[in-house]
Tab-separated table of C-alpha atoms and ligand atoms in Angstrom:
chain	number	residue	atom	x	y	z
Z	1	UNK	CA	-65.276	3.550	10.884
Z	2	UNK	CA	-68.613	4.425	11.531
Z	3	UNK	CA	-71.383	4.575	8.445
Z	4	UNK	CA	-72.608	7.390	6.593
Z	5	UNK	CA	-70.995	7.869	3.658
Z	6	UNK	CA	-68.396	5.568	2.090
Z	7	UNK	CA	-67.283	3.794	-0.753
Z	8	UNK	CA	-66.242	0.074	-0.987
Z	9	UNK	CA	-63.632	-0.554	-3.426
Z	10	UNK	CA	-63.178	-3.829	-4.979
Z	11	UNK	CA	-58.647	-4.382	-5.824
Z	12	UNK	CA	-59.468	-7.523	-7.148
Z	13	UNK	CA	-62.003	-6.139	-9.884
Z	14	UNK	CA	-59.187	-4.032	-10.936
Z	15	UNK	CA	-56.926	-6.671	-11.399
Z	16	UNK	CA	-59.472	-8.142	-13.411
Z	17	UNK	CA	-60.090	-5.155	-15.515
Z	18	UNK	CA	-56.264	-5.155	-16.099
Z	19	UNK	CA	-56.222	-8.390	-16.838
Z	20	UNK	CA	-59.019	-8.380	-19.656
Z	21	UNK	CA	-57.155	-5.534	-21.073
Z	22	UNK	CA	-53.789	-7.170	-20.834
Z	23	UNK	CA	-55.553	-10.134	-22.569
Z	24	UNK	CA	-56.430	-7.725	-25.493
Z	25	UNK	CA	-53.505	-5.873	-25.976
Z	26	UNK	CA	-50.511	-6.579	-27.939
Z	27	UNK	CA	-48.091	-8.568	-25.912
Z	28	UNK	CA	-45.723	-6.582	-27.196
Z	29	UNK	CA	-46.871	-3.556	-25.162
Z	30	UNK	CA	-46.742	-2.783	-21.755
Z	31	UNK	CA	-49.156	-1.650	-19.866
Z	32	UNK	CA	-48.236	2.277	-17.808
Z	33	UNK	CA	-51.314	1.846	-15.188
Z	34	UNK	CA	-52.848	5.772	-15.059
Z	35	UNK	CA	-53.293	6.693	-11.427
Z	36	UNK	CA	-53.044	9.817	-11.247
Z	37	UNK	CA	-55.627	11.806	-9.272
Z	38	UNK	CA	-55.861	9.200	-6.706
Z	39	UNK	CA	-56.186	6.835	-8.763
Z	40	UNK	CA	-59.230	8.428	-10.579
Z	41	UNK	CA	-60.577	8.497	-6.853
Z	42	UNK	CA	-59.856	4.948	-5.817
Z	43	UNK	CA	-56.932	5.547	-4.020
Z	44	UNK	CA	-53.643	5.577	-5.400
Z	45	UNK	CA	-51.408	3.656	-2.778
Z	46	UNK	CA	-53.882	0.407	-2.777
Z	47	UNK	CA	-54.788	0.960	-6.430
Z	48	UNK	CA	-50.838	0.482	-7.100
Z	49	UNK	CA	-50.027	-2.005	-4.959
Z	50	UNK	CA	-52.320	-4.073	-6.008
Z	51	UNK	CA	-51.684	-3.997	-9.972
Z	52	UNK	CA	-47.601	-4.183	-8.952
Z	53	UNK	CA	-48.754	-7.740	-7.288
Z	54	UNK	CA	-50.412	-8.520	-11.070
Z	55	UNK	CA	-47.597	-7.688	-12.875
Z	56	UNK	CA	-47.735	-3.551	-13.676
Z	57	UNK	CA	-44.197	-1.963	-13.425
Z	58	UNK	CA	-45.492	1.174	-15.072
Z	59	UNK	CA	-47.181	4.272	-13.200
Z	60	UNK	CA	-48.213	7.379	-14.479
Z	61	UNK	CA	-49.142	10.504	-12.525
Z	62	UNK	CA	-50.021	13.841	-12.818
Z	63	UNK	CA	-47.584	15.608	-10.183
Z	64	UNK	CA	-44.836	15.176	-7.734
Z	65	UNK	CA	-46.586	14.527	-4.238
Z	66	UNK	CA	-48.980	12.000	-6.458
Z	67	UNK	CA	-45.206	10.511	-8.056
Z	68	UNK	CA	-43.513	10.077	-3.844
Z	69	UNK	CA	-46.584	8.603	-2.936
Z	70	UNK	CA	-46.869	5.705	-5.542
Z	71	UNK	CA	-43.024	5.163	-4.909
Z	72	UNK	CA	-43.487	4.469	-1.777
Z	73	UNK	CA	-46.411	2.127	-2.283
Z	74	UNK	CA	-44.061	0.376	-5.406
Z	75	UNK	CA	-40.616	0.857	-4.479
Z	76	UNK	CA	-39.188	-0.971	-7.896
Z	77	UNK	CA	-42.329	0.732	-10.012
Z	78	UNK	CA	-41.334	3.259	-12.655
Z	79	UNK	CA	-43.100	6.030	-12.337
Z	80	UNK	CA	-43.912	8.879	-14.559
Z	81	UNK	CA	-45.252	12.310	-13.954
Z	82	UNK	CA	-47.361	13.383	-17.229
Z	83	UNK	CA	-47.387	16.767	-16.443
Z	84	UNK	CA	-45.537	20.383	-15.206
Z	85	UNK	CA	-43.754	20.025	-11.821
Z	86	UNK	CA	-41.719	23.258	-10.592
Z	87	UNK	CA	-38.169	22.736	-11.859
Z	88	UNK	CA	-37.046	24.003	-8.145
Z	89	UNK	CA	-38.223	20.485	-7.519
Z	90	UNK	CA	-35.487	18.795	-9.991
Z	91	UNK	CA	-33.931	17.736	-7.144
Z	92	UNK	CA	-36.606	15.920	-5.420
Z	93	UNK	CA	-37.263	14.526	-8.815
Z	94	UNK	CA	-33.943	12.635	-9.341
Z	95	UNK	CA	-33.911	11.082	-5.623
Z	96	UNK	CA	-37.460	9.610	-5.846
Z	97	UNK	CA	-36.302	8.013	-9.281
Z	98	UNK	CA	-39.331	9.878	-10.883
Z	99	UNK	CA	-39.335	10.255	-14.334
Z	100	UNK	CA	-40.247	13.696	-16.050
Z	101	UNK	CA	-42.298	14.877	-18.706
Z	102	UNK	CA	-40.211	17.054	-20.624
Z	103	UNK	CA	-42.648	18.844	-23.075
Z	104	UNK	CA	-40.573	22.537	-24.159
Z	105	UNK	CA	-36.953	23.430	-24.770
Z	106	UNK	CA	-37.796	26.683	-22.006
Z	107	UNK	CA	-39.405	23.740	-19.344
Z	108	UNK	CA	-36.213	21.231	-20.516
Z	109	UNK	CA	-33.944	23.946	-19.425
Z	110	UNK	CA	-34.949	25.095	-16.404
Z	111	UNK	CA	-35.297	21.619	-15.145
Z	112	UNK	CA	-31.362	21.109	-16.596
Z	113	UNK	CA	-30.274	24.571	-14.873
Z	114	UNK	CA	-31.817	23.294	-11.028
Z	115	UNK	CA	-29.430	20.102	-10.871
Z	116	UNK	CA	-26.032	18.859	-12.304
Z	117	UNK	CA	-27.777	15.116	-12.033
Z	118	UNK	CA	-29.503	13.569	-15.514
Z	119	UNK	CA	-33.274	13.189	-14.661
Z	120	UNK	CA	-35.035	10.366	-16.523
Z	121	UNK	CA	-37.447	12.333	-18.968
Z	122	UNK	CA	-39.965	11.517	-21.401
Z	123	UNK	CA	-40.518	13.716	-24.134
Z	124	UNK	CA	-43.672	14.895	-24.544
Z	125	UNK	CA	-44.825	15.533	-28.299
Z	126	UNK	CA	-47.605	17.569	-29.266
Z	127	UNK	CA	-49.671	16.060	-32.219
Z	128	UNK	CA	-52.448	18.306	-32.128
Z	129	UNK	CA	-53.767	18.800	-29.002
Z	130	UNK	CA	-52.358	22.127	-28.655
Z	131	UNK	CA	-52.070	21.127	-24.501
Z	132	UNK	CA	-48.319	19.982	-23.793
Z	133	UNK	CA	-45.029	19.366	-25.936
Z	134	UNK	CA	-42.816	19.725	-28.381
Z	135	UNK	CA	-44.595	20.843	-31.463
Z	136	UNK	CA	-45.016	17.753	-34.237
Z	137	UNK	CA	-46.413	19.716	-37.054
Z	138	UNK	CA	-43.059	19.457	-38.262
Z	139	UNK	CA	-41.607	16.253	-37.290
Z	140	UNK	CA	-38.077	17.145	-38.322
Z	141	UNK	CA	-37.869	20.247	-36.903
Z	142	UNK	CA	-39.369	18.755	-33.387
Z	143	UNK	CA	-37.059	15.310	-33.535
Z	144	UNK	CA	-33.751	18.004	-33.845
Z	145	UNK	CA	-35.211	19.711	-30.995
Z	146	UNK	CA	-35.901	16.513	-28.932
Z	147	UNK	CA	-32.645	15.260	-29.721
Z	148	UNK	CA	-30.733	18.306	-28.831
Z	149	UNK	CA	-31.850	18.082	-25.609
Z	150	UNK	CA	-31.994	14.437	-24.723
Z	151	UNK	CA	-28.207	14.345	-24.040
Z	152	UNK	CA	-28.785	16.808	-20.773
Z	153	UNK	CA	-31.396	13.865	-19.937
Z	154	UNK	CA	-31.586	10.395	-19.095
Z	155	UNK	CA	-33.811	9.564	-21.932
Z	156	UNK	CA	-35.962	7.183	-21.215
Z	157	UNK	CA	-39.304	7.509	-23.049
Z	158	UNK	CA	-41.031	9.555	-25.963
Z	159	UNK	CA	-44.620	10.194	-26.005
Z	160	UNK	CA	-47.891	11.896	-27.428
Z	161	UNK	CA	-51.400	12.275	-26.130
Z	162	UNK	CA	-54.593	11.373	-28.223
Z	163	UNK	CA	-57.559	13.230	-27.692
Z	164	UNK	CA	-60.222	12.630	-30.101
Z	165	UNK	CA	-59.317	8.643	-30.300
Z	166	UNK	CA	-62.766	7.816	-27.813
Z	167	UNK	CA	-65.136	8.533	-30.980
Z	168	UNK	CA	-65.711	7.183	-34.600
Z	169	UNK	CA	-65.543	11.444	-35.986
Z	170	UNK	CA	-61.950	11.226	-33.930
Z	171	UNK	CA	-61.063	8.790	-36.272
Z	172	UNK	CA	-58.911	10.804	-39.209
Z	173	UNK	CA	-57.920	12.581	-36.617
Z	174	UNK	CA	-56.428	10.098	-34.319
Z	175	UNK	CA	-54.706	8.381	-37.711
Z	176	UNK	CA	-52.800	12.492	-38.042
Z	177	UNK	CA	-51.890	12.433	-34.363
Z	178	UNK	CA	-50.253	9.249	-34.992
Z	179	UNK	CA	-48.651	9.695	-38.216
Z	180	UNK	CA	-46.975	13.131	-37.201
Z	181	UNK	CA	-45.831	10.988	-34.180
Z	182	UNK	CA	-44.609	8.423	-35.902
Z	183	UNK	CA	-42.458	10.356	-38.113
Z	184	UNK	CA	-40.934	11.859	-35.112
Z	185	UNK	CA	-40.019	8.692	-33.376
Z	186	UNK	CA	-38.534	7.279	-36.800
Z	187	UNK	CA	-36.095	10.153	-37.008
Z	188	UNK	CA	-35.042	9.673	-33.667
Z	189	UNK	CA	-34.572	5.741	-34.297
Z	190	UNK	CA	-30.690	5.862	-33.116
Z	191	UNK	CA	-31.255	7.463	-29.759
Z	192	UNK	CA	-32.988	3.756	-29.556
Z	193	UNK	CA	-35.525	5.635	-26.328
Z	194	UNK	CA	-36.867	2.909	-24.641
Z	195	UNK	CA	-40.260	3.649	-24.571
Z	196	UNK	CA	-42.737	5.003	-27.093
Z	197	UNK	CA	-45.851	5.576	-26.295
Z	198	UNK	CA	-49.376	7.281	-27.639
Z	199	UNK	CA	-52.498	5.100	-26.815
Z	200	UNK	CA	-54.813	5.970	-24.038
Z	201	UNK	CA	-57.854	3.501	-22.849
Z	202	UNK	CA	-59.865	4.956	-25.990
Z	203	UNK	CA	-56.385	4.591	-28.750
Z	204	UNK	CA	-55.918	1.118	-26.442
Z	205	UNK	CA	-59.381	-0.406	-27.334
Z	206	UNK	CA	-60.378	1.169	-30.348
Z	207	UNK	CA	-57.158	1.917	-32.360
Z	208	UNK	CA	-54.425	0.006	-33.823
Z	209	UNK	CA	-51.504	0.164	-31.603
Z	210	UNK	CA	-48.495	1.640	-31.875
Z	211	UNK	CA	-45.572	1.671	-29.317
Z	212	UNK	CA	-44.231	-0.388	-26.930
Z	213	UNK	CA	-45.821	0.992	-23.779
Z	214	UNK	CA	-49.830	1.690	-23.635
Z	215	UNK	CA	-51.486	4.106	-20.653
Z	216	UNK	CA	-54.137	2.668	-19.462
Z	217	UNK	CA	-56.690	4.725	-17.186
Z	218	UNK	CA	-60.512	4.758	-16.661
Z	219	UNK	CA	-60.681	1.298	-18.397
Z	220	UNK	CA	-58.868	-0.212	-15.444
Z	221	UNK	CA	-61.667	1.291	-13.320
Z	222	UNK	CA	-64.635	-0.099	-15.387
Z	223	UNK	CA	-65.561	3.190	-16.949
Z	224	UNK	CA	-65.594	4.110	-20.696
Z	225	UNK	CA	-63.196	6.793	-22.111
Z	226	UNK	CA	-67.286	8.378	-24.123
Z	227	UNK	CA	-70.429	7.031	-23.574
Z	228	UNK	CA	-70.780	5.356	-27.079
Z	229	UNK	CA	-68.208	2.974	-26.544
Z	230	UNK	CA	-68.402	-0.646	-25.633
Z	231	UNK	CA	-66.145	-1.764	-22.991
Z	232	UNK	CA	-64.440	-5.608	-23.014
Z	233	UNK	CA	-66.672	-8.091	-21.929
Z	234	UNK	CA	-65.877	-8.481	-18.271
Z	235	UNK	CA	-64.889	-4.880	-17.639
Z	236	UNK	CA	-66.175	-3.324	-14.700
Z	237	UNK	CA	-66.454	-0.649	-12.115
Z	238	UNK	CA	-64.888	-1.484	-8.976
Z	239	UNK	CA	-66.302	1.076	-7.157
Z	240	UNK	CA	-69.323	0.965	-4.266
Z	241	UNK	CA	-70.806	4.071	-3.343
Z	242	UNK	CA	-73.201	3.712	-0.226
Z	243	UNK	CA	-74.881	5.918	2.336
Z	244	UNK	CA	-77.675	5.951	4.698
Z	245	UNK	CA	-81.375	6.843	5.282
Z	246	UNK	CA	-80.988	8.791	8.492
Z	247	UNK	CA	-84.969	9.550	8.356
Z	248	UNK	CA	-88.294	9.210	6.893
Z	249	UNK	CA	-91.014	11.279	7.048
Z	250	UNK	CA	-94.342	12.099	5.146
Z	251	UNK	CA	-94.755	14.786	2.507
Z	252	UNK	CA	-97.944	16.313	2.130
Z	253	UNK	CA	-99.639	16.530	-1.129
Z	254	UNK	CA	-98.448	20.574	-2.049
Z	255	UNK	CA	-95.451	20.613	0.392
Z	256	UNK	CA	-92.456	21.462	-0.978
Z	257	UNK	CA	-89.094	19.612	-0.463
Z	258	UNK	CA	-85.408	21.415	0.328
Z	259	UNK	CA	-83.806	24.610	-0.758
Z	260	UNK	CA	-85.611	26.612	-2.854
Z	261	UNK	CA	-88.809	24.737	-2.673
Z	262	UNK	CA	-87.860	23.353	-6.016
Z	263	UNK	CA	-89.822	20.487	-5.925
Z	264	UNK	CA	-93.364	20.326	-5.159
Z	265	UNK	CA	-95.627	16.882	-3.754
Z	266	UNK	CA	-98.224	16.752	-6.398
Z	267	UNK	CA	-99.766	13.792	-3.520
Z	268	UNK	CA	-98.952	12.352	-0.528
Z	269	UNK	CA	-95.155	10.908	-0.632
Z	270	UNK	CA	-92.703	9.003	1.898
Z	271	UNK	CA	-89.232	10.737	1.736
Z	272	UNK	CA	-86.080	9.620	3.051
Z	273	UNK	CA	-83.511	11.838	4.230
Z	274	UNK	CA	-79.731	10.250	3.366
Z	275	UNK	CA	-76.417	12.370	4.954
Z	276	UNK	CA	-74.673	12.602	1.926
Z	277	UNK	CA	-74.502	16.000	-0.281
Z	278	UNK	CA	-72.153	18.227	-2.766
Z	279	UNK	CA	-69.434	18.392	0.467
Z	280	UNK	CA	-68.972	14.819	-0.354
Z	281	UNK	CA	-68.505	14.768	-4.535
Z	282	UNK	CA	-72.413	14.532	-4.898
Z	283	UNK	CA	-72.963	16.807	-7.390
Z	284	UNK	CA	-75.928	19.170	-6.983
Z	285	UNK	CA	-76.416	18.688	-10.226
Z	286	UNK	CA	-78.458	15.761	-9.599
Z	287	UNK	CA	-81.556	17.872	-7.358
Z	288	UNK	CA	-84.498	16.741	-9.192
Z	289	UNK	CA	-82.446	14.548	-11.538
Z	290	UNK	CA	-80.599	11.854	-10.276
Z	291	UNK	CA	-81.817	8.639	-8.844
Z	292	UNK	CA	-80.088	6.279	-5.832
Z	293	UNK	CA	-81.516	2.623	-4.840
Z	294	UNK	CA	-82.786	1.621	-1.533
Z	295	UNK	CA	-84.283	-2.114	-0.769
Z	296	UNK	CA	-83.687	-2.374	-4.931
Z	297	UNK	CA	-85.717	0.248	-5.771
Z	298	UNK	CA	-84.754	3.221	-7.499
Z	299	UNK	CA	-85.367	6.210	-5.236
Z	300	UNK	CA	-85.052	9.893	-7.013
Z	301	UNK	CA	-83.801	12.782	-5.924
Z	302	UNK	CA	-86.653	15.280	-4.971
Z	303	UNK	CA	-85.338	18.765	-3.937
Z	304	UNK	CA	-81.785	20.473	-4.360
Z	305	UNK	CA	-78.888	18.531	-3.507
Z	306	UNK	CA	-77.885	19.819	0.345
Z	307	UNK	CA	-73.856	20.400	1.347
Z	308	UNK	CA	-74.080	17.293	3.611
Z	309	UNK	CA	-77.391	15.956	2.854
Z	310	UNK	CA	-80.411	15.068	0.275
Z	311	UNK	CA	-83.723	13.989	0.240
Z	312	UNK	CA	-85.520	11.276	-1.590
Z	313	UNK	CA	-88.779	9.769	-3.176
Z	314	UNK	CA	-89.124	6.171	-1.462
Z	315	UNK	CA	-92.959	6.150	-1.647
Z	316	UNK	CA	-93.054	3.175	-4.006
Z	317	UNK	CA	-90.722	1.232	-1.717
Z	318	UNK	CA	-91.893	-1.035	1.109
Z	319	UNK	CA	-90.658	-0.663	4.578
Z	320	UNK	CA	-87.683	2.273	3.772
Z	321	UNK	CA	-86.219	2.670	7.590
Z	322	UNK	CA	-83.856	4.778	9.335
Z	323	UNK	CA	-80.320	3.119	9.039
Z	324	UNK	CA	-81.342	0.799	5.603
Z	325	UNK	CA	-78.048	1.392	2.748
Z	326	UNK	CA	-78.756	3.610	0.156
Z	327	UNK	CA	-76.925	2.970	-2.961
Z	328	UNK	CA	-75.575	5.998	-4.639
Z	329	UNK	CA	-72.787	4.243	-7.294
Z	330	UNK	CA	-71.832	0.739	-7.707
Z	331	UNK	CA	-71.359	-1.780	-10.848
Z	332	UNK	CA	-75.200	-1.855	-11.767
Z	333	UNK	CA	-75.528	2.303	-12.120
Z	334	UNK	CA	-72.017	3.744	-12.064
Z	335	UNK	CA	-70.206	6.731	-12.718
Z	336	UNK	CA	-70.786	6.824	-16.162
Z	337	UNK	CA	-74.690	6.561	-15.797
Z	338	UNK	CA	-75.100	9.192	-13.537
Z	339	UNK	CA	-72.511	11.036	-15.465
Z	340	UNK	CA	-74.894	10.995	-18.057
Z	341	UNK	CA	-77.274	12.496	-16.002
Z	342	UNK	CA	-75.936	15.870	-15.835
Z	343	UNK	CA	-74.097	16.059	-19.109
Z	344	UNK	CA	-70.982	15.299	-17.932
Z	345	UNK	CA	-68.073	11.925	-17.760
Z	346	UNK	CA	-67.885	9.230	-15.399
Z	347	UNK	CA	-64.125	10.361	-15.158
Z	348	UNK	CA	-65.520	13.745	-13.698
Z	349	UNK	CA	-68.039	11.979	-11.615
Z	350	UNK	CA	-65.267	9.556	-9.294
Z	351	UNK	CA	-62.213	12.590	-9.329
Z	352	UNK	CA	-65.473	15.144	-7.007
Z	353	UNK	CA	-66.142	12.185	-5.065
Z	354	UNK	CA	-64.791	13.885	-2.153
Z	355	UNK	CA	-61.843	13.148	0.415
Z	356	UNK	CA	-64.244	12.973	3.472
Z	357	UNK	CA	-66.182	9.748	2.326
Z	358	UNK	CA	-63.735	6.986	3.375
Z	359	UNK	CA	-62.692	4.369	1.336
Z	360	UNK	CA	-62.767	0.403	1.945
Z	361	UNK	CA	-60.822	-2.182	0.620
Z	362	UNK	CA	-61.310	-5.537	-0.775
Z	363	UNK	CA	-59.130	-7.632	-2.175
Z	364	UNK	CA	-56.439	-6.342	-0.778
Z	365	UNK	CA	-52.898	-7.491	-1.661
Z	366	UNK	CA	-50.601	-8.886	1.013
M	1	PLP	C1	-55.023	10.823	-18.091
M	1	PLP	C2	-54.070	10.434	-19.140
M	1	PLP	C3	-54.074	9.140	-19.660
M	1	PLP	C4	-55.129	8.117	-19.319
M	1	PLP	O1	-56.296	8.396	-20.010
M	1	PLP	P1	-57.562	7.405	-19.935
M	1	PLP	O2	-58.515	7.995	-20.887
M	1	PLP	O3	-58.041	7.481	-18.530
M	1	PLP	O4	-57.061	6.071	-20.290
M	1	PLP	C5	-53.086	8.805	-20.565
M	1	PLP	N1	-52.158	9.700	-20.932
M	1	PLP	C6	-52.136	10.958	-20.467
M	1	PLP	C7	-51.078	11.902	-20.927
M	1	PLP	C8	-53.097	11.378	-19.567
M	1	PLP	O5	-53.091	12.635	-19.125
């Protein structure tokens, strides 16, 4: 592998992020690791493995190629796909031992009408975030409807999605989402569905829990569901982001740096010229905003962002050569601090980090 743009990811800081949560959840729960997406960008076949080899049996996805790639990296995992995947795919479904998201009586039947086999389903119920499932705003009319269906089904799980539990407003909000689910799962008490599950990282940390099974996602990478919260003592992001300075040069008091000639030297400045740009996940966001650290000093981005490149202010630092590491991300200023940045999340931030920056792993399991 040669060096220009790559991110070192730490397994064994994941494990420890699991394992702080683990400490801090119910016992009674289980923990569904999220790793979808790559595993938020880390990587889903080491991310799995290595969380299997602490204990997770639970996997959630967001699609079918995600779902046959994290069975083959956990052969005895169960694994869940959260979302739509094209009923013409029931089949493939059943012979991976995926489980579905089931989340409409149309979606339930389709799926039912492209094999004679049961699939293992979770039923997906809508408490108010109008995205996917069977609607809870009347719980008896959506537990009839839920159980109606679950016969054609290998039932395995019932579930809801919270989306305001990350924030103190969300509060009364989260508490409805609950309730309505709640009620649903208690008229459905003699199915006796295995799993029942609601909380998310934010519902996980900040909520009290309900269910037997909780999802965890960006916690387990060392990232915080909204910037307000506080994240376990411990907590933290496994994730390296590193690059190069490929070349330094002088800037001349009224030169202008990059595309545009957005950015003016109001005196004489050392730049530094680093091979990493928007092709790679770096968002261009950042021109003239964001900040990287070479030799420990913070560096900041002077000009637009570049596909493959960017430039940046080293003048304070002493001695900045060709070929010294340029830290873009790591545990110190991570994905949620530059998210910050640009008005966005640190979950945003790590999914654009792009497929052409390799990643490198420590802690690998055996
Ligand atoms: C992504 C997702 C999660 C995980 O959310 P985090 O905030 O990353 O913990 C849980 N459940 C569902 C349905 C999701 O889509």
């Amino acid at each position: 592998m040669y060096r220009r743009s790559w991110i070192d990811i730490d397994l064994n800081t994941i494990r420890e992020n699991y394992r702080i949560c683990r400490s801090r959840i119910d016992p009674s729960m289980d923990i569904m690791a999220v790793v979808k997406a790559d595993a938020y960008g880390h990587g889903d076949t080491e991310v799995s493995r290595a969380l299997r080899s602490c204990g997770v049996r639970h996997f959630a996805v967001s699609n079918l190629e995600e779902a046959v790639r994290v069975r083959s990296a956990v052969p005895d995992g169960q694994i869940l796909v959260l979302g739509y995947t094209p009923a013409e795919l029931a089949g493939e479904i059943y012979e991976n031992r995926i489980c579905q998201a089931v989340y409409s009586p149309e979606y339930a039947l389709e799926l039912c009408a492209r094999t004679d086999r049961r699939i293992m389903a979770h039923f997906a119920v809508d408490t108010g975030m109008n995205r996917i499932g069977f609607d809870a705003d009347d719980p008896e009319k959506c537990a009839e409807e839920i159980r109606r269906l679950s016969a054609r089904f290998d039932t395995q799980g019932i579930f809801t999605h919270l989306c305001c539990a990350d924030t103190d407003d969300g509060a009364d909000f989260t508490a409805g989402q609950v309730g309505k689910f709640r009620k649903t799962v208690g008229r459905l008490a003699d199915l006796k569905i295995p799993y029942v599950h609601c909380m998310n990282s934010a519902g996980s940390l900040r909520h009290a829990p309900y269910g037997n099974l909780a999802r965890l996602g960006i916690v387990l990478y060392g990232l915080k569901p909204d910037m307000s919260n506080v994240l376990p003592d411990g907590v933290k992001s496994a994730m390296r982001w590193q690059s190069v300075v490929a070349m330094v040069k002088k800037v001349h008091k009224g030169e202008s740096i990059g595309y545009g000639c957005s950015y003016t030297a109001r005196s004489e400045m050392t730049v530094a010229t680093v091979p990493t740009g928007y092709a790679d996940g770096y968002s261009r966001r950042l021109s003239n905003t964001g900040r990287v650290f070479v030799r420990g000093h913070e560096a900041p981005i002077v000009g637009r962002v570049c596909m493959d490149q960017m430039m940046i202010d080293v003048t304070g630092a002493d001695g900045v050569q060709l070929g010294d590491r340029v830290v873009l991300l790591d545990e110190n200023y991570n994905a949620d601090d530059m998210a910050a940045e640009i008005g966005t999340i640190g979950y945003e931030v790590i999914c654009d980090i792009g497929k052409r920056v390799p990643r490198i792993y420590r802690g690998c399991p055996l």
